Amino acid sequence: MASKNKIYNIGIDVGGTKMTSVLTEGGKPITDFTLATPKDNLEHFIIMLKALVDPLLEMAKSDKAKIGTMGIGIPGVMDGTKERILKCPNLSILDGVYLPKILKENFGLLSVMDNDANCFIRAEATLGAGKKYKNVYGITIGTGIGGGWWINDDIYNGSHGGGAEPGHMVVDYKKPLDLEDAYHNLTSSSPAEVARRAYMGDVPAQRIFEELGALFGASLASIVNIIDPEIIIIGGGVVESSDLFLNAAQKTMKELIISPAAKNTKIVKAKLGQLAGAIGASLLK
Amino acid sequence: MASKNKIYNIGIDVGGTKMTSVLTEGGKPITDFTLATPKDNLEHFIIMLKALVDPLLEMAKSDKAKIGTMGIGIPGVMDGTKERILKCPNLSILDGVYLPKILKENFGLLSVMDNDANCFIRAEATLGAGKKYKNVYGITIGTGIGGGWWINDDIYNGSHGGGAEPGHMVVDYKKPLDLEDAYHNLTSSSPAEVARRAYMGDVPAQRIFEELGALFGASLASIVNIIDPEIIIIGGGVVESSDLFLNAAQKTMKELIISPAAKNTKIVKAKLGQLAGAIGASLLK
């Protein structure tokens, strides 16, 4: 018997397009795999999950490590106890599914679930751009817009598990239009394509990013005016084009923050890259 | 010597128009006074404060009670330690003032300060409409719009003392326009006058209140989508006209809340009436 057993954790990040698994030790990634997310039915989804997880289990076995927990991040809203997915807009096969129970049945491991943006911010706040801070707001801008709030060493969940959904802040009350809809409208739901054109010098595309900067800046100012975090971390696919809008966002945000003491709140980019969500899932308890 | 000394507290609620003092025991009001708020200079303001506080001190003396603390609620933004007022939009004589220090010098009592909306929600959450709940968001709509968030048995202050300013949520990012500006625009800064006309059957005035309902509903939905409280308490002068807009606000809010589990979050009216802010100030520690 070894005097010290290694403990590894498994994290899975389920996105609308791809899903990634990672094996971690103390939050550090050991190996990871990525597949396209099956959208046809739950059975197929579980088969693909096994394809992502089984090689991690074999590696843990060959390293003589035990698996602590298996965490999964989901792009949707769940119930207060995080046992059931209530609504998964970009992956409706998961609507109503008790996913941790299914994982436990299939893998025999302690299984926990959270929102994908919460997993992202858990990783970034503990190991990434927010590790020096105690009150960190994270926003992920990719296909959709998610968010998570890290305070007092944990994710803030709200009273009904419905907190930290910044994509659904109302940014135009007359229509009404929320942040995510405004983002989709501005980018015609193809932010990467608009960014490509902007980088090639296309002026209308650059203007779209300026307007996105104003939109994000106003939305983040609302967040600061309501919860006043120490720092805001921005992640998701759009971060790759951040030089097109981040200065404008920071400027607009500063103008619209009401508290003089909070005006210099910084927006910083995520540090952990593509694996942040999966690493955060592996940190779930 | 009595075996038990009575402890009274003093609370002062400073508004843009009126200021009120109250003497309390265990949060219960014993007596209270109200004066017009002096706006000309700080010296005059302090003289009027004395006029509000001295009779409370005499009453405490005749009751053989000690004064525990003297708390004051201010309609403005303060620094993180709540020692200095940074900005008091409707009462600029207080800009930059170290008010608790001045109170201590004038009355010799332990003096504490908070935002007036925080005092309101402290009273309502502990003794009023929120006393059964642990996670209570309060919004006050009067001359301006304030807010406070009561969670884990205390006011949430944010990292820079700049949290809970719902009046400064951006409700139209293109202009940009915040909730308080939209409210002033809609009511031409005279909500009581618009309410008077609406109650007399004036259709345009009733329409304004319907639009106010949509505006408040959208703004409160943003708050639920970000912090997901158990309940929302609405206070301030506009509560007296709540039958003109509260149903519309509740309906719009429900439509725009994204989490199915949070959709039934209720908006309830404050219970403690005009004295809530002063009572809350007397509860400050």
Coordinates of C-alpha atoms in Angstrom, one line a residue:
Chain A
M1 CA 0.0 0.0 0.0
A2 CA 1.3 3.4 -1.0
S3 CA 1.5 5.9 1.8
K4 CA -0.1 8.5 -0.4
N5 CA -2.8 7.9 -3.0
K6 CA -3.0 10.2 -5.9
I7 CA -6.4 11.9 -6.3
Y8 CA -7.4 12.9 -9.8
N9 CA -10.6 14.7 -10.8
I10 CA -12.5 14.6 -14.1
G11 CA -14.1 17.7 -15.6
I12 CA -16.4 17.9 -18.6
D13 CA -17.4 21.0 -20.4
V14 CA -20.5 20.7 -22.6
G15 CA -20.8 23.4 -25.2
G16 CA -23.4 23.9 -27.9
T17 CA -20.8 22.8 -30.5
K18 CA -18.0 20.9 -28.7
M19 CA -17.5 19.0 -25.5
T20 CA -14.2 18.6 -23.7
S21 CA -13.1 16.3 -21.0
V22 CA -10.1 16.8 -18.8
L23 CA -8.2 14.9 -16.1
T24 CA -6.8 17.1 -13.4
E25 CA -4.7 16.9 -10.3
G26 CA -5.0 19.8 -8.0
G27 CA -6.6 21.7 -10.8
K28 CA -3.7 21.1 -13.2
P29 CA -4.7 19.4 -16.5
I30 CA -3.0 16.1 -17.2
T31 CA -4.8 15.2 -20.4
D32 CA -7.9 16.2 -22.3
F33 CA -10.1 15.2 -25.2
T34 CA -12.7 17.0 -27.4
L35 CA -15.6 15.8 -29.5
A36 CA -18.5 17.4 -31.4
T37 CA -21.6 17.7 -29.1
P38 CA -24.3 15.2 -30.2
K39 CA -27.6 16.9 -30.6
D40 CA -29.9 14.1 -31.8
N41 CA -30.7 12.2 -28.6
L42 CA -29.6 11.6 -25.0
E43 CA -28.5 8.0 -25.7
H44 CA -26.0 9.2 -28.3
F45 CA -24.9 12.0 -26.0
I46 CA -24.1 9.5 -23.2
I47 CA -22.2 7.2 -25.6
M48 CA -20.0 10.2 -26.7
L49 CA -19.5 11.2 -23.0
K50 CA -18.2 7.6 -22.4
A51 CA -15.8 8.1 -25.3
L52 CA -14.5 11.2 -23.7
V53 CA -14.2 9.8 -20.1
D54 CA -13.1 6.2 -20.6
P55 CA -9.5 7.1 -21.7
L56 CA -9.2 9.4 -18.6
L57 CA -10.3 6.5 -16.4
E58 CA -7.6 4.3 -18.0
M59 CA -4.9 6.8 -17.5
A60 CA -5.9 7.3 -13.9
K61 CA -5.8 3.5 -13.4
S62 CA -2.3 3.3 -15.0
D63 CA -1.1 6.1 -12.7
K64 CA -2.7 4.3 -9.7
A65 CA -4.7 7.4 -9.0
K66 CA -8.2 7.4 -7.5
I67 CA -10.9 9.6 -9.0
G68 CA -12.3 12.1 -6.5
T69 CA -15.2 13.7 -8.4
M70 CA -16.6 13.9 -11.9
G71 CA -17.9 17.4 -12.6
I72 CA -19.8 18.5 -15.7
G73 CA -20.6 22.0 -16.9
I74 CA -23.8 22.6 -18.9
P75 CA -24.8 25.6 -21.0
G76 CA -28.2 25.9 -19.4
V77 CA -30.3 26.6 -16.3
M78 CA -30.7 24.0 -13.6
D79 CA -32.7 23.6 -10.4
G80 CA -31.5 25.0 -7.0
T81 CA -30.0 21.7 -6.0
K82 CA -28.2 21.3 -9.3
E83 CA -29.6 17.8 -9.8
R84 CA -31.8 18.5 -12.8
I85 CA -31.3 20.6 -16.0
L86 CA -34.4 22.8 -16.4
K87 CA -33.6 24.4 -19.7
C88 CA -30.7 24.0 -22.1
P89 CA -31.4 26.4 -25.0
N90 CA -28.6 25.3 -27.4
L91 CA -28.9 21.6 -26.5
S92 CA -32.5 20.7 -25.9
I93 CA -31.9 17.0 -25.5
L94 CA -30.8 17.9 -22.0
D95 CA -34.0 19.7 -21.0
G96 CA -35.4 18.1 -17.9
V97 CA -32.5 15.6 -17.5
Y98 CA -31.1 14.6 -14.1
L99 CA -27.6 14.4 -15.5
P100 CA -25.5 13.8 -12.3
K101 CA -27.7 10.8 -11.6
I102 CA -27.1 9.4 -15.1
L103 CA -23.4 10.0 -14.8
K104 CA -23.3 8.2 -11.5
E105 CA -25.2 5.2 -13.0
N106 CA -22.8 5.1 -16.0
F107 CA -19.5 5.7 -14.3
G108 CA -20.0 4.9 -10.7
L109 CA -18.4 8.2 -9.6
L110 CA -19.5 11.0 -7.4
S111 CA -21.0 13.3 -10.0
V112 CA -21.7 17.0 -9.7
M113 CA -23.1 19.6 -12.2
D114 CA -23.0 23.3 -12.7
N115 CA -23.6 25.9 -15.3
D116 CA -20.8 26.1 -17.8
A117 CA -20.1 29.8 -17.1
N118 CA -20.0 29.0 -13.3
C119 CA -17.3 26.3 -14.1
F120 CA -15.4 28.9 -16.2
I121 CA -15.4 31.4 -13.4
R122 CA -14.6 28.8 -10.8
A123 CA -11.4 28.0 -12.7
E124 CA -10.5 31.5 -13.5
A125 CA -11.1 32.8 -10.0
T126 CA -9.1 30.1 -8.3
L127 CA -6.3 29.4 -10.8
G128 CA -6.5 32.1 -13.5
A129 CA -7.0 35.8 -13.9
G130 CA -8.9 36.2 -10.7
K131 CA -6.7 34.3 -8.3
K132 CA -5.7 37.4 -6.3
Y133 CA -9.2 38.5 -5.7
K134 CA -12.2 37.6 -3.5
N135 CA -15.1 39.1 -5.5
V136 CA -14.8 38.2 -9.1
Y137 CA -17.5 38.5 -11.8
G138 CA -17.0 36.5 -15.0
I139 CA -18.8 36.9 -18.3
T140 CA -18.4 34.5 -21.2
I141 CA -19.2 35.7 -24.7
G142 CA -19.3 33.1 -27.4
T143 CA -22.3 31.6 -29.1
G144 CA -24.4 32.9 -26.3
I145 CA -23.6 35.0 -23.2
G146 CA -23.1 33.5 -19.7
G147 CA -21.8 34.6 -16.4
G148 CA -20.7 33.5 -13.0
W149 CA -20.0 35.3 -9.7
W150 CA -17.3 34.1 -7.4
I151 CA -17.6 35.5 -3.9
N152 CA -16.4 34.3 -0.4
D153 CA -14.6 31.4 -2.1
D154 CA -17.6 30.0 -3.9
I155 CA -20.0 30.5 -6.7
Y156 CA -23.0 32.6 -5.9
N157 CA -26.1 30.6 -6.8
G158 CA -29.0 32.9 -5.9
S159 CA -32.1 31.8 -4.1
H160 CA -33.6 29.7 -6.9
G161 CA -30.3 28.8 -8.7
G162 CA -31.1 31.5 -11.2
G163 CA -28.4 34.1 -10.4
A164 CA -25.6 35.3 -12.7
E165 CA -27.3 35.3 -16.1
P166 CA -25.9 38.6 -17.4
G167 CA -27.0 37.7 -21.0
H168 CA -30.5 38.3 -19.9
M169 CA -30.1 41.8 -18.4
V170 CA -32.5 44.0 -20.3
V171 CA -30.5 46.5 -22.3
D172 CA -33.4 48.2 -24.1
Y173 CA -36.6 48.1 -22.0
K174 CA -38.9 49.4 -24.7
K175 CA -38.6 46.5 -27.1
P176 CA -37.6 44.7 -24.7
L177 CA -34.2 43.4 -25.7
D178 CA -31.7 41.6 -23.5
L179 CA -27.9 41.7 -23.8
E180 CA -27.7 38.3 -25.6
D181 CA -30.4 39.3 -28.2
A182 CA -28.7 42.7 -28.8
Y183 CA -25.4 40.8 -29.3
H184 CA -26.9 38.4 -31.7
N185 CA -28.6 41.2 -33.6
L186 CA -25.4 43.3 -33.9
T187 CA -23.2 40.3 -35.1
S188 CA -26.0 38.6 -37.1
S189 CA -25.1 35.7 -34.8
S190 CA -21.7 35.3 -36.5
P191 CA -19.2 37.3 -34.3
A192 CA -16.2 35.4 -35.7
E193 CA -17.1 36.3 -39.2
V194 CA -17.6 40.0 -38.3
A195 CA -14.3 39.9 -36.5
R196 CA -12.5 38.4 -39.6
R197 CA -13.9 41.3 -41.7
A198 CA -13.0 43.9 -39.1
Y199 CA -9.4 42.6 -39.0
M200 CA -9.2 42.9 -42.8
G201 CA -10.0 46.6 -42.5
D202 CA -13.8 46.5 -43.3
V203 CA -15.1 49.7 -41.7
P204 CA -18.8 48.6 -41.2
A205 CA -17.5 45.5 -39.4
Q206 CA -15.2 47.6 -37.2
R207 CA -18.2 49.9 -36.4
I208 CA -20.1 46.8 -35.3
F209 CA -17.3 46.0 -32.8
E210 CA -17.4 49.6 -31.6
E211 CA -21.1 49.2 -30.9
L212 CA -20.4 45.9 -29.2
G213 CA -17.9 47.7 -27.0
A214 CA -20.6 50.2 -26.0
L215 CA -23.1 47.4 -25.4
F216 CA -20.7 45.4 -23.3
G217 CA -19.5 48.5 -21.4
A218 CA -23.1 49.5 -20.6
S219 CA -24.0 46.0 -19.5
L220 CA -20.9 45.6 -17.3
A221 CA -21.6 49.1 -15.8
S222 CA -25.0 47.8 -14.8
I223 CA -23.3 44.8 -13.1
V224 CA -20.9 47.1 -11.3
N225 CA -23.8 49.4 -10.2
I226 CA -25.6 46.3 -8.8
I227 CA -22.9 44.1 -7.3
D228 CA -19.6 46.0 -7.4
P229 CA -17.1 43.2 -7.8
E230 CA -13.3 43.8 -7.5
I231 CA -12.7 42.8 -11.0
I232 CA -14.5 41.5 -14.2
I233 CA -13.1 38.6 -16.2
I234 CA -14.2 38.2 -19.8
G235 CA -14.0 34.9 -21.5
G236 CA -15.5 32.9 -24.4
G237 CA -14.7 33.0 -28.1
V238 CA -15.1 36.7 -28.5
V239 CA -12.0 37.3 -26.3
E240 CA -9.9 36.4 -29.3
S241 CA -11.2 39.7 -30.9
S242 CA -10.9 41.7 -27.7
D243 CA -8.6 44.3 -29.2
L244 CA -11.6 45.3 -31.4
F245 CA -13.8 46.3 -28.5
L246 CA -12.3 46.0 -25.0
N247 CA -11.0 49.6 -24.9
A248 CA -14.4 51.0 -25.9
A249 CA -16.1 48.7 -23.4
Q250 CA -13.8 49.8 -20.6
K251 CA -14.4 53.5 -21.5
T252 CA -18.2 53.2 -21.6
M253 CA -18.3 51.2 -18.4
K254 CA -16.3 53.8 -16.6
E255 CA -18.6 56.6 -17.7
L256 CA -21.7 54.7 -16.6
I257 CA -20.5 53.5 -13.2
I258 CA -22.0 55.7 -10.6
S259 CA -19.8 55.1 -7.6
P260 CA -16.5 57.1 -7.8
A261 CA -14.8 54.4 -5.8
A262 CA -15.8 51.7 -8.3
K263 CA -15.1 53.6 -11.5
N264 CA -11.7 52.0 -12.0
T265 CA -13.0 48.5 -11.9
K266 CA -11.0 46.6 -14.5
I267 CA -12.1 44.2 -17.2
V268 CA -9.4 41.6 -17.7
K269 CA -9.1 38.7 -20.1
A270 CA -9.4 35.1 -19.0
K271 CA -6.1 33.3 -18.6
L272 CA -6.8 29.6 -18.7
G273 CA -7.8 29.4 -22.4
Q274 CA -10.0 26.7 -24.0
L275 CA -9.8 24.3 -21.0
A276 CA -11.1 26.8 -18.4
G277 CA -14.6 25.4 -18.3
A278 CA -13.5 21.7 -18.1
I279 CA -10.9 22.5 -15.4
G280 CA -13.6 24.4 -13.5
A281 CA -15.9 21.4 -13.8
S282 CA -13.1 19.2 -12.3
L283 CA -13.0 21.6 -9.3
L284 CA -16.7 21.1 -8.5
K285 CA -17.5 19.7 -5.1
Chain B
M1 CA -28.8 51.3 40.3
A2 CA -31.3 49.5 38.1
S3 CA -30.4 45.9 37.4
K4 CA -31.1 46.5 33.6
N5 CA -30.2 49.6 31.7
K6 CA -32.5 50.5 28.9
I7 CA -30.6 50.9 25.6
Y8 CA -32.2 53.2 23.0
N9 CA -30.8 54.0 19.5
I10 CA -31.1 57.0 17.4
G11 CA -31.8 56.9 13.6
I12 CA -31.8 59.8 11.2
D13 CA -33.0 59.6 7.6
V14 CA -31.8 62.4 5.4
G15 CA -33.8 62.8 2.3
G16 CA -33.6 65.4 -0.5
T17 CA -36.7 67.2 0.9
K18 CA -37.2 66.1 4.5
M19 CA -35.2 64.6 7.3
T20 CA -36.5 62.5 10.1
S21 CA -35.1 61.4 13.4
V22 CA -36.4 58.5 15.5
L23 CA -35.7 57.1 18.9
T24 CA -36.0 53.3 19.0
E25 CA -35.8 50.4 21.4
G26 CA -35.1 47.1 19.8
G27 CA -36.0 48.6 16.5
K28 CA -39.4 49.8 17.8
P29 CA -40.0 53.6 17.3
I30 CA -40.6 55.5 20.5
T31 CA -40.8 59.0 19.1
D32 CA -39.9 60.8 15.9
F33 CA -39.4 64.3 14.4
T34 CA -39.3 65.7 10.9
L35 CA -37.9 68.9 9.4
A36 CA -37.2 70.3 5.9
T37 CA -33.7 69.4 4.8
P38 CA -31.5 72.5 4.7
K39 CA -29.7 72.8 1.4
D40 CA -27.7 76.0 1.8
N41 CA -24.7 75.0 3.9
L42 CA -23.3 72.4 6.2
E43 CA -23.5 74.6 9.3
H44 CA -27.2 75.1 8.9
F45 CA -27.6 71.4 8.2
I46 CA -25.9 70.5 11.5
I47 CA -28.0 73.0 13.5
M48 CA -31.2 71.4 12.1
L49 CA -29.8 68.0 13.0
K50 CA -29.4 69.1 16.5
A51 CA -33.0 70.3 16.5
L52 CA -34.0 66.8 15.5
V53 CA -31.7 64.9 17.9
D54 CA -31.7 67.0 21.1
P55 CA -35.4 66.2 22.1
L56 CA -34.6 62.5 21.6
L57 CA -31.6 62.8 23.9
E58 CA -33.8 64.5 26.5
M59 CA -36.4 61.8 26.3
A60 CA -33.8 59.1 26.7
K61 CA -32.5 60.9 29.7
S62 CA -35.9 61.1 31.3
D63 CA -36.4 57.4 30.6
K64 CA -33.0 56.7 32.2
A65 CA -32.0 55.0 29.0
K66 CA -28.5 54.9 27.5
I67 CA -28.0 55.7 23.8
G68 CA -26.3 52.8 22.0
T69 CA -25.6 54.2 18.6
M70 CA -26.6 57.1 16.4
G71 CA -27.1 56.0 12.8
I72 CA -27.7 58.2 9.8
G73 CA -28.9 57.4 6.3
I74 CA -27.8 59.6 3.4
P75 CA -29.1 59.8 -0.2
G76 CA -25.7 59.4 -1.7
V77 CA -22.6 57.3 -2.4
M78 CA -20.0 56.9 0.3
D79 CA -16.5 55.4 0.5
G80 CA -15.9 51.7 1.3
T81 CA -15.5 52.3 5.0
K82 CA -18.6 54.5 5.2
E83 CA -16.7 57.4 6.8
R84 CA -17.0 59.9 4.0
I85 CA -19.7 60.9 1.6
L86 CA -18.3 60.9 -1.9
K87 CA -21.3 62.2 -3.8
C88 CA -24.8 63.3 -2.7
P89 CA -26.6 64.3 -5.9
N90 CA -29.7 65.9 -4.3
L91 CA -27.8 67.4 -1.4
S92 CA -24.5 68.6 -2.6
I93 CA -23.6 70.3 0.7
L94 CA -22.7 66.8 1.9
D95 CA -20.3 66.1 -0.9
G96 CA -16.9 65.0 0.5
V97 CA -18.1 65.3 4.2
Y98 CA -17.0 63.0 6.9
L99 CA -20.4 63.0 8.5
P100 CA -20.0 60.3 11.3
K101 CA -16.9 62.2 12.5
I102 CA -19.0 65.4 12.7
L103 CA -21.8 63.7 14.5
K104 CA -19.4 62.2 17.0
E105 CA -17.9 65.7 17.6
N106 CA -21.4 67.3 18.1
F107 CA -23.2 64.6 20.1
G108 CA -20.4 62.5 21.6
L109 CA -22.1 59.3 20.5
L110 CA -20.9 56.3 18.5
S111 CA -22.0 57.4 15.0
V112 CA -22.4 55.3 11.9
M113 CA -23.6 56.1 8.4
D114 CA -25.1 54.2 5.5
N115 CA -26.9 54.9 2.2
D116 CA -30.6 55.7 2.8
A117 CA -31.8 52.9 0.7
N118 CA -29.6 50.5 2.7
C119 CA -31.2 51.8 5.9
F120 CA -34.6 51.3 4.4
I121 CA -33.9 47.7 3.4
R122 CA -32.2 46.9 6.7
A123 CA -35.4 47.9 8.5
E124 CA -37.8 46.1 6.0
A125 CA -35.6 43.0 5.9
T126 CA -35.3 42.6 9.7
L127 CA -38.7 44.0 10.9
G128 CA -40.9 44.5 7.9
A129 CA -42.0 42.9 4.6
G130 CA -38.8 40.8 4.4
K131 CA -38.5 39.4 7.9
K132 CA -39.2 35.8 6.9
Y133 CA -36.5 35.9 4.2
K134 CA -32.7 35.6 4.0
N135 CA -32.0 37.2 0.5
V136 CA -34.0 40.3 0.1
Y137 CA -33.6 43.0 -2.6
G138 CA -35.1 46.4 -1.8
I139 CA -35.7 49.2 -4.3
T140 CA -36.9 52.7 -3.3
I141 CA -38.6 54.9 -5.9
G142 CA -39.2 58.4 -4.8
T143 CA -37.5 61.6 -6.0
G144 CA -34.7 59.3 -7.2
I145 CA -34.2 55.5 -7.3
G146 CA -32.2 53.7 -4.7
G147 CA -31.7 50.1 -3.6
G148 CA -30.2 47.8 -1.1
W149 CA -29.5 44.1 -0.9
W150 CA -29.9 42.2 2.4
I151 CA -28.1 38.8 2.4
N152 CA -26.6 36.6 5.1
D153 CA -28.1 38.9 7.8
D154 CA -26.3 42.0 6.5
I155 CA -26.3 44.7 3.8
Y156 CA -24.2 43.7 0.8
N157 CA -21.7 46.5 0.2
G158 CA -19.7 45.5 -2.8
S159 CA -15.9 45.7 -3.1
H160 CA -15.8 49.5 -3.3
G161 CA -19.0 50.4 -1.4
G162 CA -20.6 50.9 -4.8
G163 CA -23.1 48.0 -4.9
A164 CA -26.9 48.1 -5.0
E165 CA -27.5 51.2 -7.1
P166 CA -30.3 49.8 -9.3
G167 CA -31.2 53.4 -10.4
H168 CA -28.1 53.3 -12.5
M169 CA -28.7 50.1 -14.4
V170 CA -28.6 50.9 -18.0
V171 CA -32.1 50.4 -19.5
D172 CA -31.3 51.7 -23.0
Y173 CA -27.7 51.1 -24.0
K174 CA -27.9 53.1 -27.2
K175 CA -28.6 56.5 -25.7
P176 CA -27.4 55.4 -23.0
L177 CA -30.2 55.9 -20.4
D178 CA -30.3 54.5 -16.9
L179 CA -33.4 53.5 -14.9
E180 CA -33.5 56.7 -12.9
D181 CA -33.2 58.9 -16.0
A182 CA -35.9 56.9 -17.8
Y183 CA -38.1 57.3 -14.7
H184 CA -37.5 61.0 -14.6
N185 CA -38.2 61.3 -18.4
L186 CA -41.5 59.4 -18.2
T187 CA -42.8 61.3 -15.2
S188 CA -41.4 64.7 -16.1
S189 CA -39.8 64.4 -12.6
S190 CA -43.3 64.7 -11.0
P191 CA -44.5 61.2 -10.3
A192 CA -47.0 62.4 -7.7
E193 CA -48.6 64.8 -10.1
V194 CA -48.8 62.2 -12.9
A195 CA -50.4 59.8 -10.3
R196 CA -52.9 62.4 -9.3
R197 CA -54.0 62.8 -12.9
A198 CA -54.1 59.0 -13.5
Y199 CA -56.4 58.6 -10.5
M200 CA -58.7 61.3 -11.9
G201 CA -59.1 59.1 -15.0
D202 CA -56.6 60.9 -17.3
V203 CA -55.7 58.3 -19.9
P204 CA -52.3 59.7 -21.0
A205 CA -51.3 59.7 -17.3
Q206 CA -52.5 56.1 -16.9
R207 CA -50.4 55.1 -19.9
I208 CA -47.3 56.7 -18.3
F209 CA -47.9 54.4 -15.3
E210 CA -48.3 51.4 -17.6
E211 CA -45.0 52.3 -19.2
L212 CA -43.4 52.8 -15.8
G213 CA -44.7 49.3 -14.9
A214 CA -42.9 47.9 -18.0
L215 CA -39.7 49.9 -17.1
F216 CA -39.7 48.7 -13.5
G217 CA -40.6 45.1 -14.5
A218 CA -37.7 45.0 -17.0
S219 CA -35.3 46.5 -14.5
L220 CA -36.3 44.1 -11.7
A221 CA -36.0 41.2 -14.1
S222 CA -32.4 42.2 -14.8
I223 CA -31.8 42.2 -11.0
V224 CA -33.4 38.7 -10.7
N225 CA -31.3 37.5 -13.7
I226 CA -28.2 38.8 -11.9
I227 CA -28.7 38.1 -8.2
D228 CA -31.8 36.0 -7.9
P229 CA -33.2 37.2 -4.5
E230 CA -36.0 35.4 -2.7
I231 CA -38.2 38.5 -2.8
I232 CA -38.2 42.1 -3.9
I233 CA -39.5 44.9 -1.6
I234 CA -40.5 48.1 -3.2
G235 CA -40.6 51.3 -1.2
G236 CA -40.4 55.1 -1.6
G237 CA -43.1 57.6 -2.4
V238 CA -44.3 55.8 -5.6
V239 CA -45.6 52.9 -3.5
E240 CA -48.6 55.0 -2.7
S241 CA -49.5 54.7 -6.4
S242 CA -48.5 51.1 -6.7
D243 CA -52.0 49.9 -7.9
L244 CA -51.3 52.0 -11.1
F245 CA -48.2 49.9 -12.1
L246 CA -47.4 47.0 -9.8
N247 CA -49.4 44.3 -11.8
A248 CA -47.8 45.4 -15.0
A249 CA -44.4 45.4 -13.4
Q250 CA -44.9 41.9 -12.0
K251 CA -46.1 40.6 -15.4
T252 CA -43.2 42.1 -17.4
M253 CA -40.7 40.9 -14.8
K254 CA -42.0 37.3 -15.0
E255 CA -41.8 37.3 -18.8
L256 CA -38.2 38.5 -18.7
I257 CA -36.8 36.3 -15.9
I258 CA -34.8 33.5 -17.6
S259 CA -34.7 30.9 -14.9
P260 CA -37.9 28.9 -14.6
A261 CA -37.3 28.4 -10.9
A262 CA -37.0 32.2 -10.3
K263 CA -40.0 33.3 -12.5
N264 CA -42.4 33.5 -9.5
T265 CA -40.2 35.9 -7.5
K266 CA -42.6 38.3 -5.9
I267 CA -42.6 42.1 -5.7
V268 CA -44.1 43.1 -2.3
K269 CA -44.7 46.5 -0.8
A270 CA -42.8 47.9 2.1
K271 CA -44.5 47.6 5.5
L272 CA -42.9 50.0 7.8
G273 CA -44.1 53.2 6.1
Q274 CA -42.4 56.6 6.3
L275 CA -40.2 55.7 9.2
A276 CA -38.5 52.7 7.6
G277 CA -35.3 54.6 6.6
A278 CA -34.9 56.2 10.1
I279 CA -35.6 52.9 11.9
G280 CA -33.0 51.2 9.7
A281 CA -30.5 54.0 10.5
S282 CA -31.2 53.3 14.2
L283 CA -30.3 49.6 13.5
L284 CA -26.9 50.4 12.1
K285 CA -23.9 48.9 13.9

